[in-house]
Tab-separated table of C-alpha atoms in Angstrom:
chain	number	residue	atom	x	y	z
A	123	UNK	CA	0.000	0.000	0.000
A	124	UNK	CA	2.814	2.371	0.874
A	125	UNK	CA	4.615	1.600	-2.393
A	126	UNK	CA	1.442	2.189	-4.402
A	127	UNK	CA	0.951	5.583	-2.759
A	128	UNK	CA	4.574	6.490	-3.518
A	129	UNK	CA	4.155	5.560	-7.190
A	130	UNK	CA	0.961	7.576	-7.456
A	131	UNK	CA	2.614	10.625	-5.878
A	132	UNK	CA	5.651	10.285	-8.140
A	133	UNK	CA	3.424	10.036	-11.217
A	134	UNK	CA	1.456	13.071	-10.066
A	135	UNK	CA	4.605	15.159	-9.516
A	136	UNK	CA	6.062	14.121	-12.875
A	137	UNK	CA	2.788	15.036	-14.589
A	138	UNK	CA	2.859	18.479	-12.952
A	139	UNK	CA	6.438	18.995	-14.103
A	140	UNK	CA	5.659	18.004	-17.690
A	141	UNK	CA	2.555	20.221	-17.805
A	142	UNK	CA	4.490	23.198	-16.346
A	143	UNK	CA	7.277	22.808	-18.877
A	144	UNK	CA	4.780	22.482	-21.731
A	145	UNK	CA	2.908	25.634	-20.694
A	146	UNK	CA	6.120	27.600	-20.246
A	147	UNK	CA	7.487	26.525	-23.635
A	148	UNK	CA	4.314	27.120	-25.654
A	149	UNK	CA	3.339	30.585	-24.371
A	150	UNK	CA	3.578	33.084	-27.207
A	151	UNK	CA	2.493	36.642	-27.754
A	152	UNK	CA	-0.321	37.230	-30.220
A	153	UNK	CA	0.688	39.419	-33.188
A	154	UNK	CA	-0.814	42.892	-32.899
A	155	UNK	CA	-2.432	44.925	-35.697
A	156	UNK	CA	0.008	45.581	-38.565
A	157	UNK	CA	1.003	49.208	-38.993
A	158	UNK	CA	0.041	50.130	-35.446
A	159	UNK	CA	2.459	51.655	-32.924
A	160	UNK	CA	1.944	48.696	-30.601
A	161	UNK	CA	2.944	46.289	-33.383
A	162	UNK	CA	6.130	48.311	-33.941
A	163	UNK	CA	7.005	47.919	-30.257
A	164	UNK	CA	6.217	44.209	-30.381
A	165	UNK	CA	8.476	43.724	-33.403
A	166	UNK	CA	11.243	45.765	-31.747
A	167	UNK	CA	11.168	43.595	-28.614
A	168	UNK	CA	10.966	40.372	-30.652
A	169	UNK	CA	14.000	41.422	-32.712
A	170	UNK	CA	16.028	42.116	-29.586
A	171	UNK	CA	15.022	38.778	-28.074
A	172	UNK	CA	15.878	36.966	-31.324
A	173	UNK	CA	19.310	38.645	-31.376
A	174	UNK	CA	18.543	40.600	-34.552
A	175	UNK	CA	19.848	44.076	-33.693
A	176	UNK	CA	19.711	45.484	-37.235
A	177	UNK	CA	15.983	44.822	-37.499
A	178	UNK	CA	15.445	46.421	-34.077
A	179	UNK	CA	17.608	49.401	-35.041
A	180	UNK	CA	15.479	50.002	-38.128
A	181	UNK	CA	12.498	50.711	-35.839
A	182	UNK	CA	14.239	53.623	-34.081
A	183	UNK	CA	13.564	57.191	-35.254
A	184	UNK	CA	16.046	59.057	-37.419
A	185	UNK	CA	16.650	61.593	-34.628
A	186	UNK	CA	17.852	58.816	-32.328
A	187	UNK	CA	19.900	57.206	-35.102
A	188	UNK	CA	21.731	60.510	-35.638
A	189	UNK	CA	23.119	60.194	-32.102
A	190	UNK	CA	23.313	56.416	-31.986
A	191	UNK	CA	25.182	54.678	-34.765
A	192	UNK	CA	24.288	51.084	-35.579
A	193	UNK	CA	27.679	49.824	-34.394
A	194	UNK	CA	27.089	51.379	-30.959
A	195	UNK	CA	23.562	50.002	-30.791
A	196	UNK	CA	24.768	46.566	-31.908
A	197	UNK	CA	27.360	46.427	-29.142
A	198	UNK	CA	24.898	47.306	-26.394
A	199	UNK	CA	21.331	46.390	-27.470
A	200	UNK	CA	21.272	43.246	-25.330
A	201	UNK	CA	20.968	45.434	-22.196
A	202	UNK	CA	17.360	46.245	-23.129
A	203	UNK	CA	15.912	42.800	-22.492
A	204	UNK	CA	17.288	39.539	-21.219
A	205	UNK	CA	16.217	36.687	-23.516
A	206	UNK	CA	16.061	34.237	-20.639
A	207	UNK	CA	13.718	36.512	-18.683
A	208	UNK	CA	11.073	37.453	-21.276
A	209	UNK	CA	8.597	34.867	-22.517
A	210	UNK	CA	5.565	36.960	-23.410
A	211	UNK	CA	4.850	40.570	-24.207
A	212	UNK	CA	1.353	41.886	-23.576
A	213	UNK	CA	-0.102	45.229	-24.533
A	214	UNK	CA	-1.264	47.268	-21.541
A	215	UNK	CA	-2.402	50.467	-23.258
A	216	UNK	CA	-1.923	52.740	-26.241
A	217	UNK	CA	-2.534	56.475	-26.272
A	218	UNK	CA	-2.140	58.677	-29.342
A	219	UNK	CA	-1.766	62.344	-28.456
A	220	UNK	CA	-0.701	65.109	-30.866
A	221	UNK	CA	0.856	62.689	-33.341
A	222	UNK	CA	2.770	60.748	-30.701
A	223	UNK	CA	1.880	57.259	-29.589
A	224	UNK	CA	2.577	56.161	-26.037
A	225	UNK	CA	2.639	52.386	-25.807
A	226	UNK	CA	2.871	50.531	-22.515
A	227	UNK	CA	3.673	46.822	-22.592
A	228	UNK	CA	4.123	44.216	-19.914
A	229	UNK	CA	6.735	41.503	-20.272
A	230	UNK	CA	6.478	38.344	-18.228
A	231	UNK	CA	8.330	35.151	-17.573
A	232	UNK	CA	7.539	32.031	-15.603
A	233	UNK	CA	10.112	30.409	-13.373
A	234	UNK	CA	9.282	26.855	-12.402
A	235	UNK	CA	10.641	25.448	-9.171
A	236	UNK	CA	10.021	21.931	-8.026
A	237	UNK	CA	8.109	21.054	-5.827
A	238	UNK	CA	6.923	24.557	-4.892
A	239	UNK	CA	5.306	25.457	-8.202
A	240	UNK	CA	5.983	28.411	-10.439
A	241	UNK	CA	6.518	32.147	-10.124
A	242	UNK	CA	5.577	34.690	-12.749
A	243	UNK	CA	7.654	37.863	-13.042
A	244	UNK	CA	6.208	40.919	-14.752
A	245	UNK	CA	7.593	44.313	-15.684
A	246	UNK	CA	6.145	47.281	-17.570
A	247	UNK	CA	7.878	49.348	-20.224
A	248	UNK	CA	6.727	52.515	-21.958
A	249	UNK	CA	7.630	53.575	-25.497
A	250	UNK	CA	7.004	56.859	-27.281
A	251	UNK	CA	6.654	56.652	-31.067
A	252	UNK	CA	6.165	59.122	-33.916
A	253	UNK	CA	5.315	58.620	-37.565
A	254	UNK	CA	8.213	58.916	-39.988
A	255	UNK	CA	7.581	58.202	-43.658
A	256	UNK	CA	4.178	56.717	-42.771
A	257	UNK	CA	5.701	54.223	-40.301
A	258	UNK	CA	5.791	54.318	-36.499
A	259	UNK	CA	9.318	54.775	-35.112
A	260	UNK	CA	10.537	54.681	-31.516
A	261	UNK	CA	11.801	57.998	-30.125
A	262	UNK	CA	11.913	57.178	-26.431
A	263	UNK	CA	11.718	54.196	-24.086
A	264	UNK	CA	11.330	53.806	-20.326
A	265	UNK	CA	14.906	52.519	-20.316
A	266	UNK	CA	17.688	54.070	-22.372
A	267	UNK	CA	18.424	53.023	-25.915
A	268	UNK	CA	21.992	52.032	-25.174
A	269	UNK	CA	24.707	53.778	-27.095
A	270	UNK	CA	28.212	54.513	-25.915
């Protein structure tokens, strides 16, 4: 009887572990509306997380690029987000005021610890965007766009 209970508990714990890993690995952000400021922010974050700095740099406004060369951005872009800490990006709100868009997003990650369960970490980031050549470009973030 004691052995049977131990096997059942072991199977239950292993099932919880497998389900937690599956959920953590399959969580993805939904693509936002194309051409919107929030989609620009989503693409920017995705490019940083995928280690594609040139694509992220292309989403920065020309004014910022004048003071931040690509080589500087390339050497320091990884400070913006840690790939191991961001699993999903969710839109919190978008405000468009006087031609500027203010986009607030929440990034989250899940840390699984056995046998205690999992912990979700969340942080919010704000971006200011303007239209340049009919496309939304980032002019400011809640953390610096790193350039030396």
